[in-house]
PDB file of C-alpha atoms in Angstrom:
ATOM      1  CA  UNK A   1     -17.159 -88.113 -19.676  1.00 82.00           C
ATOM      2  CA  UNK A   2     -16.086 -87.357 -16.130  1.00 90.00           C
ATOM      3  CA  UNK A   3     -15.864 -83.841 -14.853  1.00 86.00           C
ATOM      4  CA  UNK A   4     -12.472 -83.222 -13.160  1.00 89.00           C
ATOM      5  CA  UNK A   5     -12.141 -86.839 -11.776  1.00 93.00           C
ATOM      6  CA  UNK A   6      -9.640 -86.995  -8.878  1.00 92.00           C
ATOM      7  CA  UNK A   7      -9.895 -90.326  -7.516  1.00 94.00           C
ATOM      8  CA  UNK A   8     -10.871 -93.873  -8.668  1.00 96.00           C
ATOM      9  CA  UNK A   9     -11.117 -97.066  -6.677  1.00 96.00           C
ATOM     10  CA  UNK A  10     -13.159-100.061  -5.469  1.00 97.00           C
ATOM     11  CA  UNK A  11     -13.556-101.763  -2.165  1.00 96.00           C
ATOM     12  CA  UNK A  12     -11.648-105.072  -1.686  1.00 92.00           C
ATOM     13  CA  UNK A  13     -13.280-107.862  -3.582  1.00 93.00           C
ATOM     14  CA  UNK A  14     -15.768-105.346  -5.395  1.00 96.00           C
ATOM     15  CA  UNK A  15     -16.156-105.451  -9.044  1.00 95.00           C
ATOM     16  CA  UNK A  16     -17.637-101.956  -9.362  1.00 97.00           C
ATOM     17  CA  UNK A  17     -15.296 -98.955 -10.046  1.00 98.00           C
ATOM     18  CA  UNK A  18     -15.987 -95.660  -8.118  1.00 98.00           C
ATOM     19  CA  UNK A  19     -14.967 -92.267  -9.517  1.00 97.00           C
ATOM     20  CA  UNK A  20     -14.890 -88.923  -7.513  1.00 95.00           C
ATOM     21  CA  UNK A  21     -15.379 -85.813  -9.479  1.00 93.00           C
ATOM     22  CA  UNK A  22     -14.224 -82.627  -7.628  1.00 90.00           C
ATOM     23  CA  UNK A  23     -16.145 -79.860  -8.806  1.00 86.00           C
ATOM     24  CA  UNK A  24     -19.505 -81.549  -9.510  1.00 86.00           C
ATOM     25  CA  UNK A  25     -19.234 -83.077  -5.997  1.00 91.00           C
ATOM     26  CA  UNK A  26     -20.333 -86.449  -7.240  1.00 93.00           C
ATOM     27  CA  UNK A  27     -19.255 -90.154  -6.776  1.00 96.00           C
ATOM     28  CA  UNK A  28     -20.068 -92.105  -9.810  1.00 97.00           C
ATOM     29  CA  UNK A  29     -20.082 -95.683  -9.938  1.00 97.00           C
ATOM     30  CA  UNK A  30     -18.911 -98.103 -13.005  1.00 97.00           C
ATOM     31  CA  UNK A  31     -20.948-101.463 -13.134  1.00 97.00           C
ATOM     32  CA  UNK A  32     -19.672-103.819 -16.060  1.00 96.00           C
ATOM     33  CA  UNK A  33     -18.095-101.039 -17.757  1.00 95.00           C
ATOM     34  CA  UNK A  34     -20.924 -98.663 -17.835  1.00 96.00           C
ATOM     35  CA  UNK A  35     -21.184 -95.590 -15.640  1.00 96.00           C
ATOM     36  CA  UNK A  36     -24.457 -95.473 -13.917  1.00 96.00           C
ATOM     37  CA  UNK A  37     -26.936 -92.477 -14.582  1.00 95.00           C
ATOM     38  CA  UNK A  38     -27.602 -91.714 -10.931  1.00 96.00           C
ATOM     39  CA  UNK A  39     -24.633 -90.913  -8.905  1.00 96.00           C
ATOM     40  CA  UNK A  40     -23.469 -93.126  -6.171  1.00 97.00           C
ATOM     41  CA  UNK A  41     -23.437 -90.031  -3.827  1.00 97.00           C
ATOM     42  CA  UNK A  42     -24.076 -86.635  -4.653  1.00 95.00           C
ATOM     43  CA  UNK A  43     -22.660 -83.789  -2.154  1.00 94.00           C
ATOM     44  CA  UNK A  44     -23.572 -80.751  -4.328  1.00 92.00           C
ATOM     45  CA  UNK A  45     -25.813 -79.583  -1.579  1.00 92.00           C
ATOM     46  CA  UNK A  46     -23.010 -79.878   1.023  1.00 92.00           C
ATOM     47  CA  UNK A  47     -19.766 -79.466  -0.617  1.00 91.00           C
ATOM     48  CA  UNK A  48     -18.605 -76.078  -2.380  1.00 88.00           C
ATOM     49  CA  UNK A  49     -17.112 -76.506  -5.974  1.00 80.00           C
ATOM     50  CA  UNK A  50     -15.023 -73.282  -6.292  1.00 65.00           C
ATOM     51  CA  UNK A  51     -11.452 -73.598  -7.736  1.00 69.00           C
ATOM     52  CA  UNK A  52      -8.572 -75.884  -7.933  1.00 74.00           C
ATOM     53  CA  UNK A  53      -8.280 -76.700  -4.361  1.00 84.00           C
ATOM     54  CA  UNK A  54     -11.817 -77.054  -3.122  1.00 86.00           C
ATOM     55  CA  UNK A  55     -14.859 -79.202  -3.536  1.00 87.00           C
ATOM     56  CA  UNK A  56     -14.959 -83.256  -3.267  1.00 91.00           C
ATOM     57  CA  UNK A  57     -11.214 -84.007  -2.288  1.00 92.00           C
ATOM     58  CA  UNK A  58     -11.103 -87.494  -1.186  1.00 94.00           C
ATOM     59  CA  UNK A  59     -12.716 -90.838  -0.819  1.00 97.00           C
ATOM     60  CA  UNK A  60     -11.886 -94.233   0.860  1.00 97.00           C
ATOM     61  CA  UNK A  61     -13.662 -97.395   1.671  1.00 98.00           C
ATOM     62  CA  UNK A  62     -13.519 -99.013   5.225  1.00 97.00           C
ATOM     63  CA  UNK A  63     -11.555-102.139   5.414  1.00 97.00           C
ATOM     64  CA  UNK A  64     -14.721-103.945   6.259  1.00 96.00           C
ATOM     65  CA  UNK A  65     -16.779-102.310   3.615  1.00 97.00           C
ATOM     66  CA  UNK A  66     -18.355-105.716   2.369  1.00 96.00           C
ATOM     67  CA  UNK A  67     -19.949-105.882   6.027  1.00 96.00           C
ATOM     68  CA  UNK A  68     -20.548-102.483   7.207  1.00 95.00           C
ATOM     69  CA  UNK A  69     -20.838-100.363   3.960  1.00 97.00           C
ATOM     70  CA  UNK A  70     -18.760 -97.536   5.422  1.00 97.00           C
ATOM     71  CA  UNK A  71     -16.988 -95.236   3.277  1.00 97.00           C
ATOM     72  CA  UNK A  72     -15.579 -91.766   4.062  1.00 97.00           C
ATOM     73  CA  UNK A  73     -15.296 -88.604   1.925  1.00 97.00           C
ATOM     74  CA  UNK A  74     -13.212 -85.226   2.490  1.00 95.00           C
ATOM     75  CA  UNK A  75     -14.725 -81.879   1.177  1.00 93.00           C
ATOM     76  CA  UNK A  76     -14.624 -78.394   1.614  1.00 91.00           C
ATOM     77  CA  UNK A  77     -17.879 -76.688   2.628  1.00 91.00           C
ATOM     78  CA  UNK A  78     -19.210 -73.172   3.356  1.00 85.00           C
ATOM     79  CA  UNK A  79     -18.596 -69.798   1.734  1.00 82.00           C
ATOM     80  CA  UNK A  80     -15.069 -69.040   1.249  1.00 78.00           C
ATOM     81  CA  UNK A  81     -12.750 -69.851   2.928  1.00 82.00           C
ATOM     82  CA  UNK A  82     -14.979 -72.214   4.601  1.00 86.00           C
ATOM     83  CA  UNK A  83     -13.977 -75.584   6.403  1.00 92.00           C
ATOM     84  CA  UNK A  84     -12.677 -79.093   5.686  1.00 92.00           C
ATOM     85  CA  UNK A  85     -15.049 -81.876   6.510  1.00 95.00           C
ATOM     86  CA  UNK A  86     -14.587 -85.621   6.721  1.00 96.00           C
ATOM     87  CA  UNK A  87     -17.813 -87.737   6.653  1.00 97.00           C
ATOM     88  CA  UNK A  88     -18.657 -91.388   6.988  1.00 97.00           C
ATOM     89  CA  UNK A  89     -21.606 -92.472   4.737  1.00 97.00           C
ATOM     90  CA  UNK A  90     -23.210 -96.003   4.812  1.00 97.00           C
ATOM     91  CA  UNK A  91     -24.197 -98.094   1.725  1.00 97.00           C
ATOM     92  CA  UNK A  92     -26.980-100.209   2.747  1.00 95.00           C
ATOM     93  CA  UNK A  93     -26.534-102.821   1.468  1.00 96.00           C
ATOM     94  CA  UNK A  94     -22.924-102.582   0.529  1.00 96.00           C
ATOM     95  CA  UNK A  95     -23.948-103.642  -2.910  1.00 96.00           C
ATOM     96  CA  UNK A  96     -26.072-100.529  -3.347  1.00 96.00           C
ATOM     97  CA  UNK A  97     -25.353 -98.440  -6.383  1.00 96.00           C
ATOM     98  CA  UNK A  98     -26.602 -95.170  -4.718  1.00 96.00           C
ATOM     99  CA  UNK A  99     -26.167 -93.912  -1.127  1.00 96.00           C
ATOM    100  CA  UNK A 100     -28.652 -91.415   0.696  1.00 93.00           C
ATOM    101  CA  UNK A 101     -27.254 -88.317   2.375  1.00 93.00           C
ATOM    102  CA  UNK A 102     -28.898 -88.935   5.440  1.00 95.00           C
ATOM    103  CA  UNK A 103     -26.514 -91.830   6.231  1.00 95.00           C
ATOM    104  CA  UNK A 104     -23.907 -89.451   7.153  1.00 96.00           C
ATOM    105  CA  UNK A 105     -21.886 -88.974  10.214  1.00 95.00           C
ATOM    106  CA  UNK A 106     -19.347 -86.110  10.665  1.00 95.00           C
ATOM    107  CA  UNK A 107     -16.170 -87.553  11.731  1.00 95.00           C
ATOM    108  CA  UNK A 108     -13.978 -84.119  11.630  1.00 93.00           C
ATOM    109  CA  UNK A 109     -14.060 -80.674  10.683  1.00 94.00           C
ATOM    110  CA  UNK A 110     -11.780 -77.910  10.759  1.00 93.00           C
ATOM    111  CA  UNK A 111     -12.108 -74.284   9.666  1.00 90.00           C
ATOM    112  CA  UNK A 112      -9.883 -72.867   6.928  1.00 88.00           C
ATOM    113  CA  UNK A 113      -8.357 -69.475   7.130  1.00 86.00           C
ATOM    114  CA  UNK A 114      -7.878 -69.264   3.261  1.00 85.00           C
ATOM    115  CA  UNK A 115      -9.532 -70.907   0.471  1.00 85.00           C
ATOM    116  CA  UNK A 116      -6.352 -72.927  -0.888  1.00 86.00           C
ATOM    117  CA  UNK A 117      -4.067 -75.864   0.554  1.00 85.00           C
ATOM    118  CA  UNK A 118      -6.853 -77.843   1.684  1.00 83.00           C
ATOM    119  CA  UNK A 119      -5.116 -81.443   0.761  1.00 83.00           C
ATOM    120  CA  UNK A 120      -7.979 -83.960   0.499  1.00 81.00           C
ATOM    121  CA  UNK A 121      -7.087 -87.555  -0.263  1.00 89.00           C
ATOM    122  CA  UNK A 122      -7.823 -89.821   2.845  1.00 96.00           C
ATOM    123  CA  UNK A 123      -7.082 -93.438   3.178  1.00 97.00           C
ATOM    124  CA  UNK A 124      -6.988 -96.329   5.629  1.00 98.00           C
ATOM    125  CA  UNK A 125      -3.416 -97.628   6.335  1.00 97.00           C
ATOM    126  CA  UNK A 126      -2.418-101.144   7.018  1.00 96.00           C
ATOM    127  CA  UNK A 127      -2.827-100.617  10.735  1.00 96.00           C
ATOM    128  CA  UNK A 128      -6.650-100.120  10.022  1.00 96.00           C
ATOM    129  CA  UNK A 129      -6.570 -96.430  11.092  1.00 97.00           C
ATOM    130  CA  UNK A 130      -7.827 -93.562   8.686  1.00 97.00           C
ATOM    131  CA  UNK A 131      -5.314 -91.104   7.485  1.00 97.00           C
ATOM    132  CA  UNK A 132      -6.317 -87.543   7.048  1.00 96.00           C
ATOM    133  CA  UNK A 133      -4.206 -85.150   5.320  1.00 94.00           C
ATOM    134  CA  UNK A 134      -4.784 -81.543   6.045  1.00 92.00           C
ATOM    135  CA  UNK A 135      -3.148 -78.551   4.131  1.00 87.00           C
ATOM    136  CA  UNK A 136      -1.637 -75.761   5.907  1.00 88.00           C
ATOM    137  CA  UNK A 137      -4.552 -73.615   5.647  1.00 84.00           C
ATOM    138  CA  UNK A 138      -3.678 -71.564   2.657  1.00 83.00           C
ATOM    139  CA  UNK A 139      -2.039 -68.410   1.476  1.00 86.00           C
ATOM    140  CA  UNK A 140       1.444 -68.684   0.610  1.00 85.00           C
ATOM    141  CA  UNK A 141       4.233 -69.914   2.819  1.00 85.00           C
ATOM    142  CA  UNK A 142       1.897 -70.903   5.741  1.00 87.00           C
ATOM    143  CA  UNK A 143       1.603 -67.209   6.861  1.00 88.00           C
ATOM    144  CA  UNK A 144       0.070 -68.491  10.233  1.00 88.00           C
ATOM    145  CA  UNK A 145       2.830 -71.128  10.774  1.00 91.00           C
ATOM    146  CA  UNK A 146      -0.177 -73.536  11.480  1.00 90.00           C
ATOM    147  CA  UNK A 147       1.958 -76.557  10.179  1.00 91.00           C
ATOM    148  CA  UNK A 148       4.428 -75.836  12.866  1.00 91.00           C
ATOM    149  CA  UNK A 149       2.283 -75.551  15.685  1.00 91.00           C
ATOM    150  CA  UNK A 150       1.484 -78.868  17.378  1.00 89.00           C
ATOM    151  CA  UNK A 151      -1.963 -77.839  18.760  1.00 88.00           C
ATOM    152  CA  UNK A 152      -3.309 -76.890  15.210  1.00 90.00           C
ATOM    153  CA  UNK A 153      -4.402 -79.651  13.001  1.00 92.00           C
ATOM    154  CA  UNK A 154      -3.627 -77.734   9.649  1.00 91.00           C
ATOM    155  CA  UNK A 155      -0.716 -78.845   7.965  1.00 91.00           C
ATOM    156  CA  UNK A 156      -0.738 -82.443   9.735  1.00 93.00           C
ATOM    157  CA  UNK A 157      -1.382 -85.917   8.503  1.00 93.00           C
ATOM    158  CA  UNK A 158      -3.948 -87.134  11.160  1.00 94.00           C
ATOM    159  CA  UNK A 159      -4.111 -90.957  12.163  1.00 95.00           C
ATOM    160  CA  UNK A 160      -7.503 -91.604  13.746  1.00 96.00           C
ATOM    161  CA  UNK A 161      -9.286 -94.875  14.955  1.00 96.00           C
ATOM    162  CA  UNK A 162     -12.797 -94.746  13.507  1.00 96.00           C
ATOM    163  CA  UNK A 163     -13.809 -98.026  14.863  1.00 94.00           C
ATOM    164  CA  UNK A 164     -14.811 -96.495  18.188  1.00 82.00           C
ATOM    165  CA  UNK A 165     -17.393 -96.803  20.914  1.00 78.00           C
ATOM    166  CA  UNK A 166     -20.815 -95.605  19.810  1.00 76.00           C
ATOM    167  CA  UNK A 167     -21.217 -91.837  19.608  1.00 78.00           C
ATOM    168  CA  UNK A 168     -17.770 -91.173  19.398  1.00 88.00           C
ATOM    169  CA  UNK A 169     -16.527 -90.163  15.715  1.00 92.00           C
ATOM    170  CA  UNK A 170     -13.130 -91.260  16.139  1.00 93.00           C
ATOM    171  CA  UNK A 171     -10.370 -91.666  18.769  1.00 92.00           C
ATOM    172  CA  UNK A 172      -6.680 -90.883  18.624  1.00 91.00           C
ATOM    173  CA  UNK A 173      -4.545 -93.943  18.924  1.00 93.00           C
ATOM    174  CA  UNK A 174      -2.822 -94.320  22.153  1.00 91.00           C
ATOM    175  CA  UNK A 175       0.637 -94.852  20.397  1.00 92.00           C
ATOM    176  CA  UNK A 176       0.270 -91.468  18.885  1.00 90.00           C
ATOM    177  CA  UNK A 177       3.631 -89.689  20.171  1.00 84.00           C
ATOM    178  CA  UNK A 178       1.527 -86.437  20.175  1.00 79.00           C
ATOM    179  CA  UNK A 179      -1.307 -87.705  22.285  1.00 74.00           C
TER     180      UNK A 179
END
């Protein structure tokens, strides 16, 4: 009964299963084998649904989700070509089966020159940093050579520290060779 599911997972030690649906822009939660009627997160008012390479594209839980309730999503927004957005949301308490949109904090945004090649899955590495893959910005063959330009975020795998001082969405780790 899922509509174009792209990801399923759970925070460490959590019995629930979370399923991300690309085109409906919903994250659904399964509790004791039953899909809950109310979505865990509904981004239909923020994310677009167009095509195979847009919409709600990635989700991951903070390594300390059980204590802070933080999870992160990556989606495309705006009229085509739009932009890629990474946001943090807070489940309060972490055991909640629904999350309000107003718990968001924008971590990262980048404009997309075309509506395809948006990438999407995000994850925390064993180093505790958030990894954000970004497609090359679209069209075919990266006509803007964005992936080849160090100063352009597109076509890269970004590694950021989201456990930063208050008010700052992320910092680039000091050991990044391209800092």
